Amino acid sequence: MTTPPYKHLYLVDGSGYIFRAYFAIPPRSTADGRPVNATFGFTNMLIKLLRDSDADGIAVIFDKSGKTFRNEIYPEYKAHRPEAPEDLVPQFAAIREATKAFNLPCIEMEGYEADDLIATYARQAKEAGIEVTVVSSDKDLMQLVDGGIAMLDPMKDKTIGPDEVMEKFGVAPEKVIDVQALAGDSTDNVPGVPGIGIKTAAQLINEYGDLESLLERAGEIKQNKRREKLIENAELARVSKKLVTLERYAPVTEGIEGFALRQPEPETLRAFLELYEFRSLLRRLSDQLGDEVPAEATPVPAAPGEANYELVQDLAALERWVAAAQKRGVLAVDTETTSLDAVAAELVGVSLSTEAGKACYVPLAHKGDAPADGGLDLEGGGAEAPKQIPLDQAIAALKPLLEDPGVLKVGQNIKYDMLIFARQGIDVAPIDDTMLLSYVVEGGLHGHGMDDLAQIHLDYQTIKFKDVAGSGKNQVTFDHVPLEKALDYAAEDADITLRLHQVLKPRLVADRLTTVYETIERPLVPVLAAMELTGIKVDRDTLRRMSNDFATRIGELEVAIHKLAGRPFTIGSPKQLGEILFDEMSLPGGKKGKSGAYATGADILQGLAAQGHDLPARVLDWRQLAKLKSTYTDALQTQINEETGRVHTSYSQAVASTGRLSSNDPNLQNIPIRTEEGRKIRTAFVAEKGHVLLSVDYSQIELRLTAEIAEVEALKQAFHDGQDIHAITAAQVFGIPVEGMDPMTRRKAKAINFGIIYGISAFGLAQNLGIPQGEARDYIAAYFERYPGIRGYMDRTKALAGEQGFVTTLFGRKIHVPGIKDKNPARRSFSERAAINAPIQGTAADIIKRAMIRVPPALDKAGLKARMLLQVHDELLFEVPEGEVEETSAVVREVMENACAPALELSVPLVADAGTGANWAEAH
DNA sequence: GTGTTCACG
DNA sequence: GACGTACGTGAACACC
């Protein structure tokens, strides 16, 4: 054999990849309806491989349909494989076309699986001294891994070597087939030995060396069941081993010398990309394709990025755009600023789009070019600033348009732009938000940032902010971006937003989600904007004093901890701490997690502390103080806005899959309360002079909704009677009178009640209560016995989620649960629990959102001046003039308790409790 | 950029 | 019997 002229051969498992890509990538199709998601993924992967790897030899290997030699050994092999989904079938041919379009060899062979051909070529290449990488994540190929052969998981971009194989199978690669022979494989219908899984198999192989030795000496095994099974099924194990062993000497006809990398023919490649309408890939490969993207691939209107955008630098031009928008009635708007913090940001420019492919950018505060030498230049303008419309004139021209009730303003995360405009005296309305449309229609399926949405719905890769403004220490604010670049980027954003609106808005009706969007998400936007703009007053001195106090105590603890350890180390490093505790001090219970590090979480340290060890106890104290200082008392001081003296969080309305809000920069939804020490931080959140803080929160809302949704009559009755719900649960489940109940009994019932909301598991409950799993199992059984409605709800919900891929709240919000069909049982169970929790958490989120929308007008109508400041999932915080507390409290409670009406009437009452004080600690 | 830890509901 | 576990978040930090 001649030595092939390359060094590193990549063998791509084409059939394996396409299955994974099909399930991992959301459905997409060409204009005439041909499904292409897996083909797109495959093509993308090839481009990435060609671009990023050192491959100078590549072959793509496929399964050939039909029987293989394994069916002669064991007719049932792969007999239970379900048919491929119908929208995957046509893609099998398409990825072979893709392979050929890139001028790569396409290998398949009657009677052999792709895995056997890969094994054969890998062996041949290795013998010829060529490095081999098998591109696949199929565990069946892991047996090939050795010094010269590695695997690459193309979707996770993770290299799999002997260590990763060890992690997966618990044995070295050459023993993998022995483990597989014992454990079997239900998806391929490899029988294995009943009752033995990978864990047990690995343990046995490690103990006895290999399968044959194990089977010969099976009589020595102590566990009765295991010994019998092994003896009884020895032959089955041997057959299984034959099934899982890859054929390394398949009679292949193509030689590896033919796998040297060749350049693709530009015409062939282009024809392929056009046929499947992979326009973003066409664009990306345009340099390789020799010239510009051909005209026939350019749809009408022009693809984003290829459209002709207008730079608007005088008032007359801006007025033409205003008139065009008035005429159309729809306008996409986007602002460019100097900061992601809308309350601190300076307006730099505005972009507008009135129809797809037609957009402009109006620069308003761009500086001249930065000096090339990077020298000191405080104005940032070495050159004169470019021609721009004066800000006040532009605002005056835009205001009537942005406030025109007859013109719909469309934005991507328009709350941000509304805040920027609000600070310029413009009250933007009416609005639509493409981010929220996507959130309502496809929540749970993917992120809702513009880059994601452009890729998914428009097959377009947006220009990245980094590409125009740089990154890291070279990053500049947008006012320093040259106008040409700024135009491309900013106008594109408005263009894309308008196009996304055209795609997503009709989906509301089609998917019956109009009500959720129109009555919850859209009206909430201005409410959140007002809360963010208001902010909450934070007392810097209180925080500073606390930081100083923490610093002293942290320092003292550090000295003590280092002394106990016998040497200094970084206490904040879990890795170093683990080594100190379990290697150097040899404390018991050192357990390594999957990353190979010792676990040092609070539960572990508490266990050690309880055994009388001082160091872990001190580390717990240190961690608490370090957390409070770095995350709260230090960080919050830096978040106080210079101008307002208040802290302005930002609420994300499209992040949490259940419909909840999230809070960031800073997160004001996780300010400490559970420990005395942490709770003090809340005293720094204060009311303006002459005001107090009012906190109103829903009592047990999720448990009430669980009783409602799962129709648990006994719990509903308890809520009607206003009883202590956890005590009642304990009484009914454990049969103990409420009078004189042991607090531990009530605690257990409380844990079960919470567990139910989370999609209970015996493991989780046991963990939470620190009891054996068996005991937890008994409690759950007793609970289900007493409240059978709960089990019915759980089973129904799992089934429904499986059938339709989503669950719904009482208000019709859809929450997608993509992992519900996962064949990995751990991931599937995870999704099942999420599916059980989502309608409960999501309905609670819907309810408080409805309340938030109604509170401001209700206060207004009552002539009250209170301002809503924060939302913390089941709590609303207000700043109230001292004389209006009682009235405000009554109005807010009224709105919150009746927030379901008139859309829905619950059979359990909702109760909202109020508290007031000079600061948040007192009010809550 | 990822994983661990820990703050909240 | 095994998978690896309670649901939903965001931030800081260490470490690669």
JSON list of C-alpha atoms in Angstrom, two decimals, chain A residues 695-830:
[
{"chain": "A", "resi": 695, "resn": "SER", "atom": "CA", "xyz": [-44.78, 44.95, 50.65]},
{"chain": "A", "resi": 696, "resn": "VAL", "atom": "CA", "xyz": [-47.74, 42.85, 49.55]},
{"chain": "A", "resi": 697, "resn": "ASP", "atom": "CA", "xyz": [-47.27, 39.17, 48.87]},
{"chain": "A", "resi": 698, "resn": "TYR", "atom": "CA", "xyz": [-49.43, 36.24, 47.89]},
{"chain": "A", "resi": 699, "resn": "SER", "atom": "CA", "xyz": [-49.78, 33.66, 50.63]},
{"chain": "A", "resi": 700, "resn": "GLN", "atom": "CA", "xyz": [-48.97, 30.10, 49.46]},
{"chain": "A", "resi": 701, "resn": "ILE", "atom": "CA", "xyz": [-50.00, 30.89, 45.90]},
{"chain": "A", "resi": 702, "resn": "GLU", "atom": "CA", "xyz": [-48.34, 27.88, 44.29]},
{"chain": "A", "resi": 703, "resn": "LEU", "atom": "CA", "xyz": [-49.83, 25.46, 46.77]},
{"chain": "A", "resi": 704, "resn": "ARG", "atom": "CA", "xyz": [-53.26, 26.98, 46.31]},
{"chain": "A", "resi": 705, "resn": "LEU", "atom": "CA", "xyz": [-52.89, 26.59, 42.55]},
{"chain": "A", "resi": 706, "resn": "THR", "atom": "CA", "xyz": [-51.74, 23.01, 42.98]},
{"chain": "A", "resi": 707, "resn": "ALA", "atom": "CA", "xyz": [-54.93, 22.27, 44.93]},
{"chain": "A", "resi": 708, "resn": "GLU", "atom": "CA", "xyz": [-56.90, 23.98, 42.18]},
{"chain": "A", "resi": 709, "resn": "ILE", "atom": "CA", "xyz": [-55.18, 22.40, 39.19]},
{"chain": "A", "resi": 710, "resn": "ALA", "atom": "CA", "xyz": [-54.92, 18.91, 40.64]},
{"chain": "A", "resi": 711, "resn": "GLU", "atom": "CA", "xyz": [-58.39, 19.20, 42.17]},
{"chain": "A", "resi": 712, "resn": "VAL", "atom": "CA", "xyz": [-57.42, 18.15, 45.68]},
{"chain": "A", "resi": 713, "resn": "GLU", "atom": "CA", "xyz": [-60.65, 18.71, 47.59]},
{"chain": "A", "resi": 714, "resn": "ALA", "atom": "CA", "xyz": [-59.18, 18.27, 51.06]},
{"chain": "A", "resi": 715, "resn": "LEU", "atom": "CA", "xyz": [-56.51, 20.91, 50.42]},
{"chain": "A", "resi": 716, "resn": "LYS", "atom": "CA", "xyz": [-59.01, 23.27, 48.83]},
{"chain": "A", "resi": 717, "resn": "GLN", "atom": "CA", "xyz": [-61.22, 22.95, 51.89]},
{"chain": "A", "resi": 718, "resn": "ALA", "atom": "CA", "xyz": [-58.27, 23.73, 54.18]},
{"chain": "A", "resi": 719, "resn": "PHE", "atom": "CA", "xyz": [-57.57, 26.90, 52.22]},
{"chain": "A", "resi": 720, "resn": "HIS", "atom": "CA", "xyz": [-61.23, 27.89, 52.36]},
{"chain": "A", "resi": 721, "resn": "ASP", "atom": "CA", "xyz": [-61.16, 27.44, 56.12]},
{"chain": "A", "resi": 722, "resn": "GLY", "atom": "CA", "xyz": [-57.99, 29.50, 56.39]},
{"chain": "A", "resi": 723, "resn": "GLN", "atom": "CA", "xyz": [-56.09, 26.75, 58.16]},
{"chain": "A", "resi": 724, "resn": "ASP", "atom": "CA", "xyz": [-52.36, 26.12, 58.59]},
{"chain": "A", "resi": 725, "resn": "ILE", "atom": "CA", "xyz": [-51.93, 24.17, 55.39]},
{"chain": "A", "resi": 726, "resn": "HIS", "atom": "CA", "xyz": [-48.77, 22.28, 56.31]},
{"chain": "A", "resi": 727, "resn": "ALA", "atom": "CA", "xyz": [-50.19, 21.23, 59.68]},
{"chain": "A", "resi": 728, "resn": "ILE", "atom": "CA", "xyz": [-53.40, 20.06, 58.03]},
{"chain": "A", "resi": 729, "resn": "THR", "atom": "CA", "xyz": [-51.40, 18.09, 55.49]},
{"chain": "A", "resi": 730, "resn": "ALA", "atom": "CA", "xyz": [-49.41, 16.45, 58.29]},
{"chain": "A", "resi": 731, "resn": "ALA", "atom": "CA", "xyz": [-52.60, 15.62, 60.15]},
{"chain": "A", "resi": 732, "resn": "GLN", "atom": "CA", "xyz": [-54.26, 14.08, 57.12]},
{"chain": "A", "resi": 733, "resn": "VAL", "atom": "CA", "xyz": [-51.23, 12.21, 55.76]},
{"chain": "A", "resi": 734, "resn": "PHE", "atom": "CA", "xyz": [-49.76, 10.96, 59.03]},
{"chain": "A", "resi": 735, "resn": "GLY", "atom": "CA", "xyz": [-53.02, 10.74, 60.96]},
{"chain": "A", "resi": 736, "resn": "ILE", "atom": "CA", "xyz": [-51.85, 12.96, 63.81]},
{"chain": "A", "resi": 737, "resn": "PRO", "atom": "CA", "xyz": [-54.02, 15.65, 65.42]},
{"chain": "A", "resi": 738, "resn": "VAL", "atom": "CA", "xyz": [-53.02, 19.25, 64.69]},
{"chain": "A", "resi": 739, "resn": "GLU", "atom": "CA", "xyz": [-53.19, 20.06, 68.39]},
{"chain": "A", "resi": 740, "resn": "GLY", "atom": "CA", "xyz": [-49.81, 19.55, 70.04]},
{"chain": "A", "resi": 741, "resn": "MET", "atom": "CA", "xyz": [-48.17, 18.50, 66.76]},
{"chain": "A", "resi": 742, "resn": "ASP", "atom": "CA", "xyz": [-44.43, 17.90, 66.80]},
{"chain": "A", "resi": 743, "resn": "PRO", "atom": "CA", "xyz": [-42.79, 20.70, 64.75]},
{"chain": "A", "resi": 744, "resn": "MET", "atom": "CA", "xyz": [-40.75, 18.06, 62.91]},
{"chain": "A", "resi": 745, "resn": "THR", "atom": "CA", "xyz": [-43.95, 16.43, 61.67]},
{"chain": "A", "resi": 746, "resn": "ARG", "atom": "CA", "xyz": [-45.17, 19.73, 60.27]},
{"chain": "A", "resi": 747, "resn": "ARG", "atom": "CA", "xyz": [-41.76, 20.31, 58.67]},
{"chain": "A", "resi": 748, "resn": "LYS", "atom": "CA", "xyz": [-41.99, 16.99, 56.90]},
{"chain": "A", "resi": 749, "resn": "ALA", "atom": "CA", "xyz": [-45.43, 17.79, 55.55]},
{"chain": "A", "resi": 750, "resn": "LYS", "atom": "CA", "xyz": [-44.18, 21.17, 54.38]},
{"chain": "A", "resi": 751, "resn": "ALA", "atom": "CA", "xyz": [-41.30, 19.53, 52.53]},
{"chain": "A", "resi": 752, "resn": "ILE", "atom": "CA", "xyz": [-43.70, 17.13, 50.84]},
{"chain": "A", "resi": 753, "resn": "ASN", "atom": "CA", "xyz": [-45.99, 19.97, 49.85]},
{"chain": "A", "resi": 754, "resn": "PHE", "atom": "CA", "xyz": [-43.09, 21.78, 48.23]},
{"chain": "A", "resi": 755, "resn": "GLY", "atom": "CA", "xyz": [-41.88, 18.55, 46.70]},
{"chain": "A", "resi": 756, "resn": "ILE", "atom": "CA", "xyz": [-45.24, 18.06, 45.02]},
{"chain": "A", "resi": 757, "resn": "ILE", "atom": "CA", "xyz": [-44.91, 21.45, 43.33]},
{"chain": "A", "resi": 758, "resn": "TYR", "atom": "CA", "xyz": [-41.49, 20.44, 42.05]},
{"chain": "A", "resi": 759, "resn": "GLY", "atom": "CA", "xyz": [-42.56, 17.05, 40.67]},
{"chain": "A", "resi": 760, "resn": "ILE", "atom": "CA", "xyz": [-41.56, 15.04, 43.70]},
{"chain": "A", "resi": 761, "resn": "SER", "atom": "CA", "xyz": [-38.99, 12.25, 43.80]},
{"chain": "A", "resi": 762, "resn": "ALA", "atom": "CA", "xyz": [-38.05, 10.09, 46.77]},
{"chain": "A", "resi": 763, "resn": "PHE", "atom": "CA", "xyz": [-34.42, 11.06, 46.28]},
{"chain": "A", "resi": 764, "resn": "GLY", "atom": "CA", "xyz": [-35.13, 14.78, 46.35]},
{"chain": "A", "resi": 765, "resn": "LEU", "atom": "CA", "xyz": [-37.39, 14.60, 49.37]},
{"chain": "A", "resi": 766, "resn": "ALA", "atom": "CA", "xyz": [-34.89, 12.43, 51.25]},
{"chain": "A", "resi": 767, "resn": "GLN", "atom": "CA", "xyz": [-32.11, 14.86, 50.40]},
{"chain": "A", "resi": 768, "resn": "ASN", "atom": "CA", "xyz": [-34.17, 17.80, 51.52]},
{"chain": "A", "resi": 769, "resn": "LEU", "atom": "CA", "xyz": [-35.19, 16.29, 54.85]},
{"chain": "A", "resi": 770, "resn": "GLY", "atom": "CA", "xyz": [-31.99, 14.38, 55.50]},
{"chain": "A", "resi": 771, "resn": "ILE", "atom": "CA", "xyz": [-33.85, 11.08, 55.84]},
{"chain": "A", "resi": 772, "resn": "PRO", "atom": "CA", "xyz": [-33.35, 7.70, 54.16]},
{"chain": "A", "resi": 773, "resn": "GLN", "atom": "CA", "xyz": [-34.82, 7.36, 50.70]},
{"chain": "A", "resi": 774, "resn": "GLY", "atom": "CA", "xyz": [-37.05, 4.49, 51.82]},
{"chain": "A", "resi": 775, "resn": "GLU", "atom": "CA", "xyz": [-38.70, 6.68, 54.42]},
{"chain": "A", "resi": 776, "resn": "ALA", "atom": "CA", "xyz": [-39.25, 9.42, 51.84]},
{"chain": "A", "resi": 777, "resn": "ARG", "atom": "CA", "xyz": [-40.84, 6.85, 49.55]},
{"chain": "A", "resi": 778, "resn": "ASP", "atom": "CA", "xyz": [-43.29, 5.88, 52.31]},
{"chain": "A", "resi": 779, "resn": "TYR", "atom": "CA", "xyz": [-44.27, 9.50, 52.88]},
{"chain": "A", "resi": 780, "resn": "ILE", "atom": "CA", "xyz": [-44.94, 10.02, 49.21]},
{"chain": "A", "resi": 781, "resn": "ALA", "atom": "CA", "xyz": [-47.01, 6.86, 49.07]},
{"chain": "A", "resi": 782, "resn": "ALA", "atom": "CA", "xyz": [-49.04, 8.03, 52.07]},
{"chain": "A", "resi": 783, "resn": "TYR", "atom": "CA", "xyz": [-49.54, 11.43, 50.47]},
{"chain": "A", "resi": 784, "resn": "PHE", "atom": "CA", "xyz": [-50.76, 9.96, 47.19]},
{"chain": "A", "resi": 785, "resn": "GLU", "atom": "CA", "xyz": [-53.03, 7.65, 49.12]},
{"chain": "A", "resi": 786, "resn": "ARG", "atom": "CA", "xyz": [-54.61, 10.59, 50.94]},
{"chain": "A", "resi": 787, "resn": "TYR", "atom": "CA", "xyz": [-54.70, 12.95, 47.95]},
{"chain": "A", "resi": 788, "resn": "PRO", "atom": "CA", "xyz": [-55.16, 10.77, 44.86]},
{"chain": "A", "resi": 789, "resn": "GLY", "atom": "CA", "xyz": [-55.85, 13.83, 42.69]},
{"chain": "A", "resi": 790, "resn": "ILE", "atom": "CA", "xyz": [-52.16, 14.70, 42.84]},
{"chain": "A", "resi": 791, "resn": "ARG", "atom": "CA", "xyz": [-51.00, 11.51, 41.23]},
{"chain": "A", "resi": 792, "resn": "GLY", "atom": "CA", "xyz": [-53.65, 11.85, 38.56]},
{"chain": "A", "resi": 793, "resn": "TYR", "atom": "CA", "xyz": [-52.43, 15.36, 37.76]},
{"chain": "A", "resi": 794, "resn": "MET", "atom": "CA", "xyz": [-48.83, 14.22, 37.54]},
{"chain": "A", "resi": 795, "resn": "ASP", "atom": "CA", "xyz": [-49.59, 11.32, 35.21]},
{"chain": "A", "resi": 796, "resn": "ARG", "atom": "CA", "xyz": [-51.90, 13.40, 33.04]},
{"chain": "A", "resi": 797, "resn": "THR", "atom": "CA", "xyz": [-49.37, 16.19, 32.76]},
{"chain": "A", "resi": 798, "resn": "LYS", "atom": "CA", "xyz": [-46.51, 13.88, 31.78]},
{"chain": "A", "resi": 799, "resn": "ALA", "atom": "CA", "xyz": [-48.65, 12.19, 29.16]},
{"chain": "A", "resi": 800, "resn": "LEU", "atom": "CA", "xyz": [-49.88, 15.49, 27.76]},
{"chain": "A", "resi": 801, "resn": "ALA", "atom": "CA", "xyz": [-46.40, 16.97, 27.64]},
{"chain": "A", "resi": 802, "resn": "GLY", "atom": "CA", "xyz": [-45.23, 13.89, 25.77]},
{"chain": "A", "resi": 803, "resn": "GLU", "atom": "CA", "xyz": [-48.06, 14.09, 23.24]},
{"chain": "A", "resi": 804, "resn": "GLN", "atom": "CA", "xyz": [-47.95, 17.77, 22.41]},
{"chain": "A", "resi": 805, "resn": "GLY", "atom": "CA", "xyz": [-44.47, 18.82, 23.51]},
{"chain": "A", "resi": 806, "resn": "PHE", "atom": "CA", "xyz": [-45.81, 21.54, 25.78]},
{"chain": "A", "resi": 807, "resn": "VAL", "atom": "CA", "xyz": [-47.98, 22.14, 28.83]},
{"chain": "A", "resi": 808, "resn": "THR", "atom": "CA", "xyz": [-50.25, 25.12, 29.52]},
{"chain": "A", "resi": 809, "resn": "THR", "atom": "CA", "xyz": [-51.13, 27.42, 32.40]},
{"chain": "A", "resi": 810, "resn": "LEU", "atom": "CA", "xyz": [-54.70, 28.19, 33.43]},
{"chain": "A", "resi": 811, "resn": "PHE", "atom": "CA", "xyz": [-54.47, 31.33, 31.30]},
{"chain": "A", "resi": 812, "resn": "GLY", "atom": "CA", "xyz": [-53.40, 29.48, 28.18]},
{"chain": "A", "resi": 813, "resn": "ARG", "atom": "CA", "xyz": [-49.67, 30.18, 28.21]},
{"chain": "A", "resi": 814, "resn": "LYS", "atom": "CA", "xyz": [-47.77, 27.43, 26.42]},
{"chain": "A", "resi": 815, "resn": "ILE", "atom": "CA", "xyz": [-44.59, 26.15, 27.99]},
{"chain": "A", "resi": 816, "resn": "HIS", "atom": "CA", "xyz": [-42.60, 23.86, 25.72]},
{"chain": "A", "resi": 817, "resn": "VAL", "atom": "CA", "xyz": [-40.75, 20.97, 27.27]},
{"chain": "A", "resi": 818, "resn": "PRO", "atom": "CA", "xyz": [-38.37, 19.78, 24.58]},
{"chain": "A", "resi": 819, "resn": "GLY", "atom": "CA", "xyz": [-36.59, 17.07, 26.61]},
{"chain": "A", "resi": 820, "resn": "ILE", "atom": "CA", "xyz": [-39.77, 15.13, 27.37]},
{"chain": "A", "resi": 821, "resn": "LYS", "atom": "CA", "xyz": [-39.02, 12.58, 24.62]},
{"chain": "A", "resi": 822, "resn": "ASP", "atom": "CA", "xyz": [-35.32, 12.26, 25.42]},
{"chain": "A", "resi": 823, "resn": "LYS", "atom": "CA", "xyz": [-34.19, 8.67, 25.46]},
{"chain": "A", "resi": 824, "resn": "ASN", "atom": "CA", "xyz": [-31.77, 9.38, 28.26]},
{"chain": "A", "resi": 825, "resn": "PRO", "atom": "CA", "xyz": [-33.91, 8.54, 31.32]},
{"chain": "A", "resi": 826, "resn": "ALA", "atom": "CA", "xyz": [-32.25, 11.15, 33.53]},
{"chain": "A", "resi": 827, "resn": "ARG", "atom": "CA", "xyz": [-32.89, 13.96, 31.09]},
{"chain": "A", "resi": 828, "resn": "ARG", "atom": "CA", "xyz": [-36.40, 12.72, 30.43]},
{"chain": "A", "resi": 829, "resn": "SER", "atom": "CA", "xyz": [-37.25, 12.56, 34.14]},
{"chain": "A", "resi": 830, "resn": "PHE", "atom": "CA", "xyz": [-35.89, 16.05, 34.51]}
]
